Amino acid sequence: MATLSAKPGQRLSVSDWQSGSQLLSSTAEHLRLQSQQIRQEGRALRNETTVQTRWDEQDSQRRLTERVQDVSRLKEALELCLQDADTEIEALSAVKGDTESLLAAMTLPLDAAVECLTLREGRRGDDLVRDAVEVELKKEVEVIGGVQRALQQRVSQAFEQICLLQEARQQLVFDLQNKSEALGVDQTCLSLTVTSPLISLKPNPSRVPNGSTSPQQWEQFSQYNRSRAQEEMKTSLQLREAMRVTISQTQNELEAQRVATDFALRKRSHELERAREELLWQQRLTQKEAQELEQDIRGLERDLKAKTAPLKLAHTRLETRTTRPGVDLCRDQVYLSSYSWILLQRATGGRQVQYGLVDEVTQLEATITALKQKLAQSQHSLQTLQEQLSQIEKDLSYKTEALALDRRCLETRQKLIPNAETHYRERTSATASQLLPQARSHVPQLV
């Protein structure tokens, strides 16, 4: 008889089986509810996080945009300030160049003044005087020296101010470079999106880098650079105005002193010209008087020589009459004057020959003595006239040479006047070239 085989193991009851099935169903339902809740929460979280992420991304985008705008605005302000600084440096350099040119141009009037002083040292004799021209020339040298010192001081101040401006400019350039780099970084960050290939996870990206500054410090730094540059530009503007005033004042001082010196030179030249003309007039008169005196001296010498023969004749007659014999040797030793002799001649009818001869000799000797005295006096007067004429010629040569030197000084100073009249320059040059050889031609004759 066949038998049924039974599966070995524990067997559950129907109630246990039902309980297990219910438990499984309830567990599955609970898990499904729990899963549904989790799914709902996940969806809500996904929606919330997506919105938050998008919001945060948009907020960061806005903040980056605002930062880029702030940096761009401050960068533009710094660039404008840098342009102004460059313009001011160029303007101050131009004024400095003008001042240096004027300072270099001081060599011309200084050389002219020194040359005039050196030329006028060639005056000789009484014409070597300390006149108004010398005073004005020395004053001109002092004025030029003061102008040079003032201009050199302005040049030094301008150089120092340019150095300060360049230092402030360099700080602006450094700040602008930083702003440009920072602007490039922020613009790069602004251009990144979630699909950009260059994005990646970084270790500790939220760390604070060393040397970080606050927004206030960042803005204060740039504002300080701008303020410093603007202050230096203000100082430079004031210095430029002061330099222009100094240039104008120095030019006015130089022009006034040049006019005063030229006036003194022309006045002195006019005085020398008048003195020279007066000496020429005196020279002509003295020469004429000396020539007339020489003629008179030759006449006195002829007359004196002509009196020798009558005196010899009278002596010979008297000496010859001493040989008369006896009582015919008649002679009166009493001296008679010319008037007494005339009376005697009238009384005796002209028969007193001896008295006449004696009186003739006396008169001839007195005449010769008077002629000799007058000849000596005339010769002494001629010698005095010749000495005076020599002195006049010597002084005339000195004055001619001094006049030529002063006119050469005027000619030298003509190069200080760009618009001087050509005619005056040529006339002065020709006159000076004519006078100086004339003046020097007298010197060897007087030495």
Coordinates of C-alpha atoms in Angstrom, one line a residue:
M1 CA 0.0 0.0 0.0
A2 CA 1.5 3.3 -1.0
T3 CA 2.3 5.8 1.7
L4 CA 2.4 9.8 1.5
S5 CA 5.6 11.5 2.1
A6 CA 5.6 14.6 4.3
K7 CA 8.0 17.5 4.0
P8 CA 10.0 17.8 7.1
G9 CA 10.0 21.2 9.0
Q10 CA 7.8 23.4 11.1
R11 CA 4.4 24.2 9.8
L12 CA 2.4 27.3 10.5
S13 CA -1.2 27.5 11.4
V14 CA -3.7 29.3 9.2
S15 CA -4.0 32.1 11.7
D16 CA -0.3 32.5 11.7
W17 CA -0.3 32.5 8.0
Q18 CA -3.1 35.1 7.8
S19 CA -1.3 37.2 10.4
G20 CA 1.9 37.1 8.4
S21 CA 0.1 38.0 5.2
Q22 CA -1.6 41.0 6.9
L23 CA 1.7 42.0 8.5
L24 CA 3.4 41.9 5.1
S25 CA 0.6 43.9 3.5
S26 CA 0.5 46.5 6.2
T27 CA 4.3 46.8 6.2
A28 CA 4.3 47.2 2.4
E29 CA 1.6 49.8 2.7
H30 CA 3.5 51.6 5.4
L31 CA 6.6 51.6 3.5
R32 CA 4.8 52.8 0.4
L33 CA 3.3 55.7 2.5
Q34 CA 6.7 56.4 3.9
S35 CA 8.2 56.3 0.4
Q36 CA 5.5 58.6 -0.9
Q37 CA 6.1 61.1 1.9
I38 CA 9.8 60.9 1.3
R39 CA 9.2 61.4 -2.5
Q40 CA 7.0 64.4 -1.8
E41 CA 9.5 65.8 0.6
G42 CA 12.3 65.1 -2.0
R43 CA 10.3 66.9 -4.7
A44 CA 9.6 69.8 -2.4
L45 CA 13.3 69.9 -1.4
R46 CA 14.3 69.7 -5.0
N47 CA 12.0 72.5 -5.9
E48 CA 13.1 74.6 -3.0
T49 CA 16.8 73.9 -3.5
T50 CA 16.5 74.6 -7.2
V51 CA 14.8 77.9 -6.6
Q52 CA 17.3 78.7 -3.8
T53 CA 20.2 77.7 -6.0
R54 CA 18.9 79.8 -8.9
W55 CA 18.2 82.7 -6.5
D56 CA 21.7 82.5 -5.0
E57 CA 23.2 82.2 -8.4
Q58 CA 21.2 85.2 -9.6
D59 CA 22.1 87.1 -6.4
S60 CA 25.8 86.3 -6.9
Q61 CA 25.4 87.4 -10.5
R62 CA 23.9 90.6 -9.4
R63 CA 26.5 91.2 -6.8
L64 CA 29.3 90.4 -9.3
T65 CA 27.6 92.8 -11.7
E66 CA 27.4 95.6 -9.1
R67 CA 31.0 94.9 -8.1
V68 CA 32.1 95.1 -11.7
Q69 CA 30.2 98.4 -12.0
D70 CA 31.8 99.7 -8.9
V71 CA 35.3 98.7 -10.0
S72 CA 34.6 100.1 -13.5
R73 CA 33.3 103.4 -12.0
L74 CA 36.3 103.8 -9.7
K75 CA 38.6 102.7 -12.5
E76 CA 37.2 105.3 -14.8
A77 CA 37.7 107.9 -12.1
L78 CA 41.3 106.8 -11.7
E79 CA 41.8 106.9 -15.4
L80 CA 40.5 110.5 -15.6
C81 CA 42.7 111.4 -12.7
L82 CA 45.6 109.8 -14.4
Q83 CA 44.9 111.7 -17.6
D84 CA 44.7 114.9 -15.6
A85 CA 48.0 114.0 -13.9
D86 CA 49.6 113.3 -17.3
T87 CA 48.3 116.6 -18.7
E88 CA 49.6 118.5 -15.6
I89 CA 53.0 116.8 -15.8
E90 CA 53.2 117.8 -19.5
A91 CA 52.1 121.4 -18.7
L92 CA 54.5 121.7 -15.8
S93 CA 57.3 120.2 -17.9
A94 CA 56.5 122.7 -20.7
V95 CA 56.7 125.6 -18.2
K96 CA 59.8 124.2 -16.8
G97 CA 61.3 123.9 -20.3
D98 CA 60.4 127.6 -20.9
T99 CA 62.0 128.6 -17.6
E100 CA 65.1 126.6 -18.5
S101 CA 65.2 128.2 -21.9
L102 CA 64.9 131.6 -20.4
L103 CA 67.6 130.7 -17.9
A104 CA 69.9 129.6 -20.7
A105 CA 69.0 132.8 -22.6
M106 CA 70.4 134.8 -19.6
T107 CA 73.9 133.9 -20.9
L108 CA 73.4 136.4 -23.8
P109 CA 72.6 139.6 -21.8
L110 CA 75.2 138.6 -19.1
D111 CA 77.9 138.1 -21.7
A112 CA 76.9 141.4 -23.3
A113 CA 77.0 143.3 -20.0
V114 CA 80.4 141.7 -19.1
E115 CA 81.7 142.4 -22.6
C116 CA 80.7 146.0 -22.3
L117 CA 82.3 146.3 -18.9
T118 CA 85.5 144.7 -20.3
L119 CA 85.4 147.0 -23.4
R120 CA 85.0 150.1 -21.2
E121 CA 88.0 149.1 -19.2
G122 CA 90.0 150.0 -22.3
R123 CA 89.3 153.7 -21.7
R124 CA 92.4 155.7 -20.7
G125 CA 93.3 158.9 -19.0
D126 CA 90.6 161.1 -17.6
D127 CA 88.0 159.2 -19.6
L128 CA 88.4 156.2 -17.3
V129 CA 85.6 157.5 -15.0
R130 CA 83.0 155.7 -12.9
D131 CA 80.0 157.1 -14.8
A132 CA 76.3 156.1 -15.0
V133 CA 77.0 153.6 -17.7
E134 CA 79.3 151.6 -15.5
V135 CA 76.8 151.8 -12.6
E136 CA 74.0 150.6 -14.8
L137 CA 76.1 147.8 -16.4
K138 CA 77.1 146.5 -12.9
K139 CA 73.5 146.8 -11.8
E140 CA 72.4 144.9 -14.9
V141 CA 74.9 142.1 -14.0
E142 CA 73.4 142.0 -10.5
V143 CA 69.8 141.9 -11.9
I144 CA 70.7 139.1 -14.3
G145 CA 72.3 137.2 -11.4
G146 CA 69.1 137.7 -9.3
V147 CA 67.0 136.6 -12.3
Q148 CA 69.2 133.5 -12.7
R149 CA 68.8 132.6 -9.1
A150 CA 65.1 133.1 -9.1
L151 CA 64.7 131.1 -12.3
Q152 CA 67.0 128.3 -11.0
Q153 CA 64.9 128.1 -7.9
R154 CA 61.7 127.8 -9.9
V155 CA 63.3 125.1 -12.1
S156 CA 64.3 123.2 -8.9
Q157 CA 60.8 123.5 -7.5
A158 CA 59.3 122.4 -10.8
F159 CA 61.6 119.4 -10.9
E160 CA 60.7 118.4 -7.3
Q161 CA 57.0 118.8 -8.1
I162 CA 57.3 116.7 -11.3
C163 CA 58.9 114.0 -9.2
L164 CA 55.9 114.2 -6.7
L165 CA 53.5 114.1 -9.6
Q166 CA 55.2 111.2 -11.2
E167 CA 55.2 109.4 -7.8
A168 CA 51.4 110.0 -7.5
R169 CA 50.9 109.0 -11.1
Q170 CA 52.8 105.8 -10.5
Q171 CA 50.6 105.0 -7.6
L172 CA 47.6 105.6 -9.8
V173 CA 49.0 103.3 -12.5
F174 CA 49.6 100.6 -9.9
D175 CA 46.1 101.0 -8.5
L176 CA 44.7 101.0 -12.1
Q177 CA 46.6 97.8 -12.9
N178 CA 45.1 96.2 -9.8
K179 CA 41.7 97.4 -10.7
S180 CA 42.1 96.1 -14.3
E181 CA 43.2 92.7 -13.0
A182 CA 40.4 92.6 -10.5
L183 CA 37.9 93.7 -13.1
G184 CA 39.1 91.0 -15.4
V185 CA 38.7 88.4 -12.7
D186 CA 35.2 89.5 -11.8
Q187 CA 34.2 89.7 -15.4
T188 CA 35.5 86.2 -15.9
C189 CA 33.5 85.0 -12.9
L190 CA 30.5 86.9 -14.3
S191 CA 30.9 85.1 -17.6
L192 CA 31.0 81.6 -16.0
T193 CA 27.8 79.4 -16.1
V194 CA 26.9 76.0 -14.9
T195 CA 27.7 74.7 -18.3
S196 CA 31.1 76.3 -18.5
P197 CA 33.9 73.7 -19.1
L198 CA 36.3 75.5 -16.7
I199 CA 34.3 75.0 -13.5
S200 CA 35.3 72.4 -10.9
L201 CA 35.3 71.8 -7.2
K202 CA 38.0 73.5 -5.2
P203 CA 39.4 72.7 -1.8
N204 CA 38.3 75.2 0.8
P205 CA 37.1 77.9 -1.6
S206 CA 35.5 79.9 1.2
R207 CA 38.8 80.7 3.0
V208 CA 39.8 84.3 3.5
P209 CA 43.1 85.0 1.6
N210 CA 46.0 86.7 3.4
G211 CA 46.0 90.5 2.8
S212 CA 42.3 90.7 2.2
T213 CA 40.8 94.2 2.8
S214 CA 37.4 95.4 3.6
P215 CA 35.3 97.4 1.0
Q216 CA 35.9 100.5 3.0
Q217 CA 39.6 100.0 3.0
W218 CA 39.5 99.3 -0.8
E219 CA 37.6 102.5 -1.5
Q220 CA 39.6 104.6 0.9
F221 CA 42.9 103.4 -0.8
S222 CA 41.7 104.5 -4.2
Q223 CA 40.2 107.7 -2.9
Y224 CA 43.5 108.5 -1.1
N225 CA 45.4 107.9 -4.4
R226 CA 43.0 110.3 -6.2
S227 CA 43.1 112.9 -3.5
R228 CA 46.9 112.8 -3.4
A229 CA 47.2 113.1 -7.1
Q230 CA 44.6 116.0 -7.2
E231 CA 46.5 117.7 -4.3
E232 CA 49.7 117.5 -6.2
M233 CA 48.1 118.7 -9.4
K234 CA 46.7 121.7 -7.4
T235 CA 50.1 122.4 -6.1
S236 CA 51.6 122.1 -9.6
L237 CA 49.0 124.5 -11.0
Q238 CA 49.9 127.1 -8.3
L239 CA 53.6 126.5 -9.1
R240 CA 53.0 127.0 -12.8
E241 CA 51.2 130.2 -12.2
A242 CA 54.0 131.4 -9.9
M243 CA 56.6 130.4 -12.6
R244 CA 54.7 132.4 -15.2
V245 CA 54.6 135.4 -12.9
T246 CA 58.3 135.0 -12.2
I247 CA 59.1 134.7 -15.9
S248 CA 57.0 137.8 -16.6
Q249 CA 58.6 139.8 -13.7
T250 CA 62.1 138.8 -14.7
Q251 CA 61.5 139.8 -18.3
N252 CA 60.1 143.1 -17.2
E253 CA 63.1 143.7 -14.9
L254 CA 65.6 142.7 -17.6
E255 CA 63.8 144.9 -20.2
A256 CA 63.7 147.9 -17.8
Q257 CA 67.4 147.5 -16.9
R258 CA 68.3 147.1 -20.5
V259 CA 66.5 150.3 -21.4
A260 CA 68.1 152.1 -18.5
T261 CA 71.6 150.8 -19.5
D262 CA 71.1 151.7 -23.2
F263 CA 69.8 155.1 -22.3
A264 CA 72.9 155.7 -20.1
L265 CA 75.1 154.5 -22.9
R266 CA 73.5 156.8 -25.5
K267 CA 73.6 159.7 -23.1
R268 CA 77.3 159.1 -22.3
S269 CA 78.0 158.7 -26.0
H270 CA 76.3 162.0 -26.7
E271 CA 78.4 163.6 -23.9
L272 CA 81.5 162.2 -25.3
E273 CA 80.6 163.3 -28.8
R274 CA 80.0 166.9 -27.6
A275 CA 83.3 166.8 -25.6
R276 CA 85.1 165.5 -28.7
E277 CA 83.6 168.2 -30.9
E278 CA 84.6 170.8 -28.4
L279 CA 88.2 169.4 -28.3
L280 CA 88.3 169.4 -32.1
W281 CA 87.2 173.0 -32.1
Q282 CA 89.8 173.9 -29.5
Q283 CA 92.4 172.0 -31.4
R284 CA 91.6 173.9 -34.6
L285 CA 91.8 177.2 -32.8
T286 CA 94.9 176.3 -30.9
Q287 CA 96.6 175.1 -34.1
K288 CA 95.6 178.3 -35.9
E289 CA 96.9 180.4 -33.0
A290 CA 100.2 178.5 -32.9
Q291 CA 100.6 178.9 -36.6
E292 CA 100.1 182.7 -36.3
L293 CA 102.4 182.8 -33.3
E294 CA 105.1 180.9 -35.3
Q295 CA 104.7 183.5 -38.0
D296 CA 105.1 186.3 -35.5
I297 CA 108.1 184.6 -34.0
R298 CA 109.7 184.4 -37.4
G299 CA 108.9 188.1 -37.9
L300 CA 110.5 188.9 -34.5
E301 CA 113.5 186.9 -35.5
R302 CA 113.7 188.7 -38.8
D303 CA 113.3 192.1 -37.1
L304 CA 115.9 191.1 -34.4
K305 CA 118.3 190.0 -37.1
A306 CA 117.6 193.2 -39.1
K307 CA 118.6 195.4 -36.1
T308 CA 122.1 193.9 -36.0
A309 CA 123.3 195.8 -39.0
P310 CA 122.1 199.3 -37.9
L311 CA 123.7 198.6 -34.5
K312 CA 127.0 197.6 -36.1
L313 CA 126.8 200.7 -38.2
A314 CA 126.2 203.0 -35.2
H315 CA 129.0 201.2 -33.2
T316 CA 131.4 201.5 -36.1
R317 CA 130.6 205.2 -36.6
L318 CA 131.2 205.9 -32.9
E319 CA 134.3 203.9 -32.8
T320 CA 135.6 205.6 -36.0
R321 CA 134.9 209.1 -34.6
T322 CA 137.1 208.4 -31.6
T323 CA 140.1 208.8 -34.0
R324 CA 139.4 212.5 -34.6
P325 CA 142.4 214.7 -33.6
G326 CA 142.7 217.5 -31.1
V327 CA 139.7 219.6 -30.2
D328 CA 137.7 217.9 -32.9
L329 CA 137.4 215.0 -30.5
C330 CA 134.2 216.6 -29.3
R331 CA 131.8 214.5 -27.2
D332 CA 129.2 215.1 -24.5
Q333 CA 129.1 212.2 -21.9
V334 CA 125.7 213.3 -20.6
Y335 CA 123.0 210.8 -21.6
L336 CA 120.1 212.5 -23.3
S337 CA 116.7 211.0 -23.7
S338 CA 115.0 210.9 -27.0
Y339 CA 112.9 213.9 -26.1
S340 CA 115.9 215.9 -24.9
W341 CA 117.8 214.9 -28.0
I342 CA 115.0 216.2 -30.2
L343 CA 114.9 219.5 -28.3
L344 CA 118.7 219.7 -28.6
Q345 CA 118.5 219.0 -32.3
R346 CA 116.0 221.7 -32.7
A347 CA 118.1 224.1 -30.6
T348 CA 121.4 223.3 -32.3
G349 CA 120.0 222.9 -35.8
G350 CA 121.1 219.2 -35.9
R351 CA 124.7 219.8 -35.5
Q352 CA 125.2 217.4 -32.4
V353 CA 126.2 214.3 -34.3
Q354 CA 127.8 212.5 -31.3
Y355 CA 124.7 212.8 -29.3
G356 CA 122.6 211.4 -32.2
L357 CA 124.9 208.4 -32.6
V358 CA 124.9 207.6 -28.9
D359 CA 121.2 207.9 -28.7
E360 CA 120.9 205.7 -31.8
V361 CA 123.0 203.0 -30.2
T362 CA 120.9 203.3 -27.0
Q363 CA 117.7 203.0 -28.9
L364 CA 118.9 200.0 -30.9
E365 CA 120.1 198.2 -27.8
A366 CA 116.8 198.9 -26.1
T367 CA 114.9 197.8 -29.2
I368 CA 117.0 194.5 -29.5
T369 CA 116.4 193.9 -25.8
A370 CA 112.6 194.4 -26.2
L371 CA 112.6 192.2 -29.3
K372 CA 114.5 189.5 -27.5
Q373 CA 112.1 189.6 -24.5
K374 CA 109.1 189.5 -26.8
L375 CA 110.7 186.7 -28.8
A376 CA 111.4 184.7 -25.6
Q377 CA 107.8 185.4 -24.4
S378 CA 106.4 184.3 -27.8
Q379 CA 108.5 181.2 -27.8
H380 CA 107.4 180.3 -24.3
S381 CA 103.8 181.0 -25.4
L382 CA 104.3 178.8 -28.4
Q383 CA 105.8 176.0 -26.3
T384 CA 102.8 176.4 -24.0
L385 CA 100.4 176.3 -26.9
Q386 CA 102.2 173.2 -28.3
E387 CA 102.0 171.5 -25.0
Q388 CA 98.4 172.3 -24.7
L389 CA 97.8 171.2 -28.2
S390 CA 99.5 167.9 -27.4
Q391 CA 97.4 167.5 -24.3
I392 CA 94.3 168.3 -26.4
E393 CA 95.3 165.7 -29.0
K394 CA 96.0 163.2 -26.3
D395 CA 92.7 163.8 -24.6
L396 CA 91.0 163.9 -28.0
S397 CA 92.4 160.4 -28.8
Y398 CA 91.2 159.2 -25.4
K399 CA 87.7 160.6 -26.0
T400 CA 87.6 159.3 -29.6
E401 CA 88.6 155.8 -28.3
A402 CA 86.1 156.0 -25.4
L403 CA 83.4 157.1 -27.8
A404 CA 84.3 154.2 -30.2
L405 CA 84.2 151.8 -27.2
D406 CA 80.8 153.0 -26.1
R407 CA 79.5 152.7 -29.6
R408 CA 80.8 149.2 -29.8
C409 CA 79.0 148.5 -26.5
L410 CA 75.8 149.8 -28.1
E411 CA 76.5 147.6 -31.1
T412 CA 77.1 144.7 -28.9
R413 CA 73.8 145.3 -27.0
Q414 CA 71.9 145.5 -30.3
K415 CA 71.7 141.7 -30.3
L416 CA 69.6 142.0 -27.1
I417 CA 66.9 143.7 -29.2
P418 CA 65.6 141.2 -31.9
N419 CA 63.6 144.0 -33.7
A420 CA 66.3 146.7 -33.6
E421 CA 66.6 149.0 -36.6
T422 CA 69.1 147.7 -39.1
H423 CA 70.1 151.3 -40.1
Y424 CA 71.1 152.3 -36.6
R425 CA 73.1 149.1 -36.2
E426 CA 75.0 149.6 -39.5
R427 CA 75.6 153.3 -38.7
T428 CA 76.9 152.6 -35.3
S429 CA 79.1 149.8 -36.5
A430 CA 80.6 152.0 -39.3
T431 CA 81.2 154.9 -36.9
A432 CA 82.8 152.7 -34.3
S433 CA 85.1 151.0 -36.9
Q434 CA 86.1 154.5 -38.2
L435 CA 86.7 156.1 -34.8
L436 CA 88.7 153.3 -33.1
P437 CA 91.6 153.3 -35.7
Q438 CA 91.7 157.1 -35.5
A439 CA 91.9 157.0 -31.8
R440 CA 94.7 154.4 -31.8
S441 CA 96.6 156.3 -34.5
H442 CA 97.2 159.1 -32.0
V443 CA 98.7 156.9 -29.3
P444 CA 102.2 156.3 -30.8
Q445 CA 102.6 160.0 -31.4
L446 CA 101.9 160.9 -27.8
V447 CA 104.0 158.2 -26.1

